[in-house]
Coordinates of C-alpha atoms and ligand atoms in Angstrom, one line a residue:
X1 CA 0.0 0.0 0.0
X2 CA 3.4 2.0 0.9
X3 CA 3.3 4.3 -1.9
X4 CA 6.7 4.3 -4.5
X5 CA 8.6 7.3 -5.6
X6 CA 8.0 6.8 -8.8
X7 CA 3.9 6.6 -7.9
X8 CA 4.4 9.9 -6.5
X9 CA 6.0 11.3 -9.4
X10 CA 3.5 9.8 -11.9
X11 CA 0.6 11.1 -9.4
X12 CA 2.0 14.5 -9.9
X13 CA 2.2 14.0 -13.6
X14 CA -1.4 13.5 -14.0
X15 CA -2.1 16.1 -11.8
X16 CA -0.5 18.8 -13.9
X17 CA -1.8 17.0 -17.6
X18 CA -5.6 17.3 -16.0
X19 CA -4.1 21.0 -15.0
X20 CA -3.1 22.1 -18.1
X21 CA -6.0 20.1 -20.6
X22 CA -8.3 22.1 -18.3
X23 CA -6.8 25.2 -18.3
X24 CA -6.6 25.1 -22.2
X25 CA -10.2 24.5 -21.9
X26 CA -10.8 28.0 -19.9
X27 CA -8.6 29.4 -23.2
X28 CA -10.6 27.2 -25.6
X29 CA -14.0 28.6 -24.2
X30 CA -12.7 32.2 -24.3
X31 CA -12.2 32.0 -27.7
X32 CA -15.3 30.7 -28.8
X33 CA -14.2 27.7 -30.0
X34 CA -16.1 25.2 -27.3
X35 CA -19.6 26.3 -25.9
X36 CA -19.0 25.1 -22.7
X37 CA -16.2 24.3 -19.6
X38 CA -16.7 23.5 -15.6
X39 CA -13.2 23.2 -14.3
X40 CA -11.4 20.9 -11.8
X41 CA -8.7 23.3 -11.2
X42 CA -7.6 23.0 -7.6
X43 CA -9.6 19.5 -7.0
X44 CA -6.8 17.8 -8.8
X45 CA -4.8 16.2 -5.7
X46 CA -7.1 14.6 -4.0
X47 CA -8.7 13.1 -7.7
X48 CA -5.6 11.4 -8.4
X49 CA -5.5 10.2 -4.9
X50 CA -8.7 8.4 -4.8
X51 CA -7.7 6.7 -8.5
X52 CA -4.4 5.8 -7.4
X53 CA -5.8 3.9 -4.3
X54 CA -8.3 1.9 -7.3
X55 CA -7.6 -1.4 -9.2
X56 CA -8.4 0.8 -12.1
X57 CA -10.0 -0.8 -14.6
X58 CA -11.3 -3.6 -12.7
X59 CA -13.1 -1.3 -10.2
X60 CA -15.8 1.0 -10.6
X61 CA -15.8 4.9 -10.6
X62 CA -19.2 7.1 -11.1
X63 CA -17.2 10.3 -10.9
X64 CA -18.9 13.8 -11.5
X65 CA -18.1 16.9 -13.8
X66 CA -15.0 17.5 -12.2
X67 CA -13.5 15.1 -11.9
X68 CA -10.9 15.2 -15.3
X69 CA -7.4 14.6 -13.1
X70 CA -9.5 11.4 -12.0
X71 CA -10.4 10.0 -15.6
X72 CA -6.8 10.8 -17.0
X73 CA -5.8 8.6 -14.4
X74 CA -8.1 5.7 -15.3
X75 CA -6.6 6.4 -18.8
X76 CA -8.7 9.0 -20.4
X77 CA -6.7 10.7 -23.4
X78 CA -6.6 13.9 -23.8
X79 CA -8.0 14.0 -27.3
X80 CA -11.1 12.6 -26.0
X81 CA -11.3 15.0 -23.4
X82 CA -10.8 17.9 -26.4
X83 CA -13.2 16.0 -28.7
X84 CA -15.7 15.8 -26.1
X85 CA -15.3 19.8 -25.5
X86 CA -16.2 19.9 -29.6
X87 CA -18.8 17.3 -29.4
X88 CA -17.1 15.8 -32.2
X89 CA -17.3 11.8 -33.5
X90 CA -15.4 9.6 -31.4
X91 CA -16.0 10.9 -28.2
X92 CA -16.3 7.9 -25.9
X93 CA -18.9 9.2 -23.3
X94 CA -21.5 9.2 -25.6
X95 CA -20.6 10.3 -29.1
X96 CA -20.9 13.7 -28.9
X97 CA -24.2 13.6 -26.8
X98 CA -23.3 14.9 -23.6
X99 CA -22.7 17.7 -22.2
X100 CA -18.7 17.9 -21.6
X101 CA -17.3 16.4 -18.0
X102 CA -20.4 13.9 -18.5
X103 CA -17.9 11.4 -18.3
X104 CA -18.0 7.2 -19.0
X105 CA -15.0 5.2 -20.4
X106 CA -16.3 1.8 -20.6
X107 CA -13.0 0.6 -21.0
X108 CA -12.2 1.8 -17.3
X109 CA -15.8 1.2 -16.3
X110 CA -16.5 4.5 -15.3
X111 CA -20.6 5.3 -15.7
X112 CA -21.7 8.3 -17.2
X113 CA -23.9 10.6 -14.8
X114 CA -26.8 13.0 -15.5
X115 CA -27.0 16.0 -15.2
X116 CA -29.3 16.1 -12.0
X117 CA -26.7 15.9 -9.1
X118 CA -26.3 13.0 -6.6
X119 CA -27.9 10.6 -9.2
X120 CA -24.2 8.9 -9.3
X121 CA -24.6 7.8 -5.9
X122 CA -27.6 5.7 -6.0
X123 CA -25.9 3.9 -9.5
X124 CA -22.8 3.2 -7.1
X125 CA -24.9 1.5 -4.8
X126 CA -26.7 -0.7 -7.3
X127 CA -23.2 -1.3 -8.9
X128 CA -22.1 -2.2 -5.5
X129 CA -25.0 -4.6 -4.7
X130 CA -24.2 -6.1 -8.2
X131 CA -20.5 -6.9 -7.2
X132 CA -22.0 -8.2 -3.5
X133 CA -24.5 -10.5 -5.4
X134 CA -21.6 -11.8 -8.2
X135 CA -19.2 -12.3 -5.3
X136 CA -16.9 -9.8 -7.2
X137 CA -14.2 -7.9 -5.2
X138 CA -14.8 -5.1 -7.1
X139 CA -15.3 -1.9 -5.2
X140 CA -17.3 1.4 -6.8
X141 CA -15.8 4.8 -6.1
X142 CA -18.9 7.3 -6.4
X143 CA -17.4 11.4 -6.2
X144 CA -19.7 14.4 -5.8
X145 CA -19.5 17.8 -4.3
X146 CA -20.4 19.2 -1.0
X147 CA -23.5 20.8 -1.8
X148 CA -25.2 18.1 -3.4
X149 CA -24.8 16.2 -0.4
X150 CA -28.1 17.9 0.5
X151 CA -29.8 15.9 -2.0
X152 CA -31.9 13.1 -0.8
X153 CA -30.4 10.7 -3.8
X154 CA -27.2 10.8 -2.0
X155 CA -28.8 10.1 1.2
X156 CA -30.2 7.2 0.2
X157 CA -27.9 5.9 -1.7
X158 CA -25.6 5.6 1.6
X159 CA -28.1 4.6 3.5
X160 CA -28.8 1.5 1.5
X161 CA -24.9 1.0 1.2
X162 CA -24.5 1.0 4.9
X163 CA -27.8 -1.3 5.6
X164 CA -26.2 -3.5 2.9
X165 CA -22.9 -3.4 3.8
X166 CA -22.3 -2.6 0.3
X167 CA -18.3 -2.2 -1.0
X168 CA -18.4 1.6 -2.3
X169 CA -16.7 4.7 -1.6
X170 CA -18.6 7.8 -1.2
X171 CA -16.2 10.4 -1.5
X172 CA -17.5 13.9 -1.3
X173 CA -15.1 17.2 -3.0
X174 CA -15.4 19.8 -0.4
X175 CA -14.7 22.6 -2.9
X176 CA -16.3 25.0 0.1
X177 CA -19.3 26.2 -2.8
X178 CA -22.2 25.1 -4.6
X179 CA -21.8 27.5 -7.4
X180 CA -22.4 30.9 -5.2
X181 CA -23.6 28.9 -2.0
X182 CA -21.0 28.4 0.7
X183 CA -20.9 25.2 3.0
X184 CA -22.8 27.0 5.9
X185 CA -25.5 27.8 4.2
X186 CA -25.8 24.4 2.9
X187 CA -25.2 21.7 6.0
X188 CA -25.0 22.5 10.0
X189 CA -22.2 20.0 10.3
X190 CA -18.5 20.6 9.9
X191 CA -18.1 18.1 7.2
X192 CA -20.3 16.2 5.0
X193 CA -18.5 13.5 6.4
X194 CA -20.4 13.5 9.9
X195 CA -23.8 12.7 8.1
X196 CA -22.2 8.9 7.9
X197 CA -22.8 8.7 11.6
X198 CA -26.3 9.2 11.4
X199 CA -26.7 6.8 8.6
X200 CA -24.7 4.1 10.4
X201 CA -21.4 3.9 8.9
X202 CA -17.9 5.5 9.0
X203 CA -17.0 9.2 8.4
X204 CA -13.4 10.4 7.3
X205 CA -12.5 13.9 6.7
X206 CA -8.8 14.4 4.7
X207 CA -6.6 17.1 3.7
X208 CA -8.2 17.3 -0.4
X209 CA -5.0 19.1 -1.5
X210 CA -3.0 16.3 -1.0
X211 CA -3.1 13.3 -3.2
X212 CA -1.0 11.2 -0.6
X213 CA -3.2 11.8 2.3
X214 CA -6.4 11.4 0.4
X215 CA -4.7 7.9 -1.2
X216 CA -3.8 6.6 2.1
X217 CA -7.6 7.3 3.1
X218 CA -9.0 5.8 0.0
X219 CA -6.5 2.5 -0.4
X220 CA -7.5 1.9 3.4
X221 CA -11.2 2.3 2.4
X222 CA -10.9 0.1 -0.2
X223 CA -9.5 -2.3 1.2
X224 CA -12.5 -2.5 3.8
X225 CA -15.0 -2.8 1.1
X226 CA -13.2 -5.7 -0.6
X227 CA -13.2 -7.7 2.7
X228 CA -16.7 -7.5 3.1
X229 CA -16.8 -4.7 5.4
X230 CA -19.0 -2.2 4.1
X231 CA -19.0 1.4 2.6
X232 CA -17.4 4.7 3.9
X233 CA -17.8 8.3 3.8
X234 CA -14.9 10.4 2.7
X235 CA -14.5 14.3 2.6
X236 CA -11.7 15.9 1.0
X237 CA -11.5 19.1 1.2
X238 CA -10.1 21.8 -1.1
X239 CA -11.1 24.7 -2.9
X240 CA -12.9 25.8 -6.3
X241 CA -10.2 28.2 -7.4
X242 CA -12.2 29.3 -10.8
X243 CA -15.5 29.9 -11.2
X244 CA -18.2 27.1 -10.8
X245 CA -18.6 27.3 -14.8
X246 CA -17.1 29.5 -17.9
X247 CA -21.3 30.8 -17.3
X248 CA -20.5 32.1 -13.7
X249 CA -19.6 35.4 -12.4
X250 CA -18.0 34.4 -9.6
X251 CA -17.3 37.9 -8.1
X252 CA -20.6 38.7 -7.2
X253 CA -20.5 36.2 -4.1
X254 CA -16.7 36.2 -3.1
X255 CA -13.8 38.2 -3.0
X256 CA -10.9 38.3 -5.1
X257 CA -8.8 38.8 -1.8
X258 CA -10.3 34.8 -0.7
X259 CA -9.4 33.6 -4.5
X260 CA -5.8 35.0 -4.4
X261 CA -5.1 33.4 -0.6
X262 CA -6.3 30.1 -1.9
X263 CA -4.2 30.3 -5.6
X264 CA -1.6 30.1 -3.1
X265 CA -1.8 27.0 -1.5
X266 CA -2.6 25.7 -4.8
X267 CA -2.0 22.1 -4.9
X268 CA 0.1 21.7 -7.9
X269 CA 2.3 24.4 -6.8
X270 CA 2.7 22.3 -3.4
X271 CA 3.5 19.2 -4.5
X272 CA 5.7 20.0 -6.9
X273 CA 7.7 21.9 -4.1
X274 CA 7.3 19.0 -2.1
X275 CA 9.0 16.9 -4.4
X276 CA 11.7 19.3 -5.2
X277 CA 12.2 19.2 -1.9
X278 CA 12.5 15.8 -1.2
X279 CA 15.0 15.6 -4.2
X280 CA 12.5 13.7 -6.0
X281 CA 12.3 16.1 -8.7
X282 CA 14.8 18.5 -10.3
X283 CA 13.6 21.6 -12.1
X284 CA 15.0 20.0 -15.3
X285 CA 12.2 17.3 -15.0
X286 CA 9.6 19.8 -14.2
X287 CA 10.7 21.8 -17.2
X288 CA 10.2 18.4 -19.0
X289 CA 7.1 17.5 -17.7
X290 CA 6.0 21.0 -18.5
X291 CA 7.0 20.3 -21.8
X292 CA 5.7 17.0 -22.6
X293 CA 2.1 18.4 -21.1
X294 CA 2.2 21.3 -23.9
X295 CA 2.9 18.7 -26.6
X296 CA -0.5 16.6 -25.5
X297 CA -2.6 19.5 -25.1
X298 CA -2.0 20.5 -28.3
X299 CA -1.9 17.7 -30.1
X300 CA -5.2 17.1 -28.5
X301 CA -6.9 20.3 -29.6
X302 CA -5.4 19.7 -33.1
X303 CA -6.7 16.5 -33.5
X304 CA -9.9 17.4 -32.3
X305 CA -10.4 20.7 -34.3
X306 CA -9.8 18.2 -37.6
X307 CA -12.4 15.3 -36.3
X308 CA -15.6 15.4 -37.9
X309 CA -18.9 16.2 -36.2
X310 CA -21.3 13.6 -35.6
X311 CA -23.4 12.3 -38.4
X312 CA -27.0 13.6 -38.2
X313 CA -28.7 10.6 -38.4
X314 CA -26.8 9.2 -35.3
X315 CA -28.9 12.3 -33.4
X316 CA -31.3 10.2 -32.0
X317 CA -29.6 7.0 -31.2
X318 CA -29.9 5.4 -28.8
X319 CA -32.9 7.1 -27.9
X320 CA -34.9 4.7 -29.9
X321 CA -33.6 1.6 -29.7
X322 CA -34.0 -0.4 -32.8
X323 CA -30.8 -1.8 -32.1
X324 CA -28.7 -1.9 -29.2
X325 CA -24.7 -1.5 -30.0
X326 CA -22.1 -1.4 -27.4
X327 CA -19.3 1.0 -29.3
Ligands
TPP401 C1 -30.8 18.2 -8.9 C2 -30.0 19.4 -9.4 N1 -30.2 20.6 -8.8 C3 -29.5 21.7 -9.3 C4 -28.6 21.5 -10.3 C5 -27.8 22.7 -10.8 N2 -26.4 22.6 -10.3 C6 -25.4 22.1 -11.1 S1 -24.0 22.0 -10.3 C7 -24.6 22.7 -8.9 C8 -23.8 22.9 -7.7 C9 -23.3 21.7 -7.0 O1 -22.4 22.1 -6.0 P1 -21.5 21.0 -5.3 O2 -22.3 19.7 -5.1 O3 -20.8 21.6 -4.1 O4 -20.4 20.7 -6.5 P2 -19.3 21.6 -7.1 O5 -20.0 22.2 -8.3 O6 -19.0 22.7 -6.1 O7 -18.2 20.8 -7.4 C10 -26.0 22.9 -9.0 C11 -26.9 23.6 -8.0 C12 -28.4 20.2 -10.9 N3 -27.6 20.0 -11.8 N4 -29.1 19.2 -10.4
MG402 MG1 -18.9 22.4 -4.0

């Protein structure tokens, strides 16, 4: 479970890939090339984290809009991620269907989500009841945010995970808003974490900006669903350092003052100090990684820009389901 150096490194790596994919996305959106981006910027560490501490590709993840540091981990390129920004042909989450950061990889068997928040819980808890029925020891990672922890899909889907003793992972991104609402204005506990108690079944709370801690938290989690012990509650917490969406105005409910103290702590910047530190890194390597990030991203946007749209007759499929394909 004892994490290698080289595992750190790499979790950094994807860390600053998701970074600078999404940040092209922000540039992307600006320039009207893509109608739409909600960012993960500053959720990054404790994503990669949670994948790290996965069989990935053998368990289950029904991760939510921000959650791009997580599906480059469980191997989502970043020309899909672009060609899903186009909605252009070949875009795995649903052909270029969805609205972007709906994500599914059915290669990594990661289930898409709808747009309605929460819903991914209670599909985590039937794909968890599945792999307790098979026998499986496959575990289900379900993500959401804080606020939508006030929805009664998430509480019961927890509650039937706990009653069941069902092997999932509930793990909430503290990002402190729900587009302009702040955490005390949505729950009267600390952490979305102590609603477990009520419900009957453990509730963690971890540092969100770092991927370590939050791995540690995850892999032990994990491990407790595989041997048959039931679910947990996890709250990272961190901090949404853009705006919810490129459609928010996010300075007519906080200050730029709060955004600046936060850009500071910002978790890229502090692992990668970290690991300079620890003379895991030299800035030669960071200067490469740097490097080799700019080269994907814009391969990826070239790539997409050149794909095709969708064919129109595809429009309604799989709406009606004359056939049912599995590409
Ligand atoms: C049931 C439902 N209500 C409202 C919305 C609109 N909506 C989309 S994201 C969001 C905020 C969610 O906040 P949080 O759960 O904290 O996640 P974050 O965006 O901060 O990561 C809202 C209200 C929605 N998609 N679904
Ligand atoms: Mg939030």
């Amino acid at each position: 479970m004892e994490l290698t150096k080289e595992q750190r490194i790499e979790m950094y790596w994807m860390m600053l890939l998701a970074r600078r994919l999404d940040e092209r996305a922000w540039v992307l959106h600006r320039q009207g090339k893509i109608a739409f981006h909600i960012s993960g910027i500053g959720q990054e560490a404790a994503q990669v984290g949670a994948a790290f501490a996965l069989n990935r590709g053998e368990d289950w993840v029904t991760p939510y809009y921000r959650d791009l540091a997580l599906m480059i981990c469980l191997g989502y390129t970043p020309r899909e991620f672009v060609l899903s920004l186009m909605g252009k042909q070949g875009e795995p989450s649903s052909g270029g269907r969805q609205m972007p950061s709906h994500w599914s990889l059915r290669r990594a068997n990661a289930v898409s989500h709808s747009a309605p928040v929460a819903t991914q819980a209670c599909h985590a808890a039937g794909i968890a009841l599945a792999m307790k029925m098979q026998k499986k020891d496959q575990v289900v990672l379900t993500t959401i945010g804080e606020g939508s922890t006030s929805q009664g899909e998430w509480y019961e889907a927890v509650n039937w995970a706990a009653v069941h003793q069902l092997p999932v992972i509930f793990l909430v991104e503290n990002n402190q808003y729900a587009i302009s609402v702040p955490q005390e204005k949505q729950m009267a506990v600390r952490s979305s974490a102590d609603k477990a108690c009520g419900l009957g079944l453990e509730g963690l709370t971890v540092d969100g900006t770092d991927p370590y801690k939050v791995y540690e938290v995850v892999a032990r989690a994990a491990e407790k669903a595989r041997s048959g012990n039931g679910p947990t509650v996890i709250e990272a917490r961190m901090y949404r350092i853009t705006p919810h969406s490129s459609d928010d105005d996010d300075r007519t409910y906080r200050s730029r003052e709060e955004v600046e103290e936060h850009k500071q702590r910002d978790p890229i910047l502090v692992v990668r100090s970290r690991l300079e530190q620890e003379g895991l890194l030299t800035p030669e390597q960071v200067e490469g990684m740097e490097a080799r990030a700019r080269e994907m991203v814009d391969d990826a946007v070239q790539f997409a820009t050149q794909a095709p749209y969708p064919n129109v007759e595809e429009g309604t499929y799989p709406v009606y389901a004359e056939e049912v394909r599995h590409d």
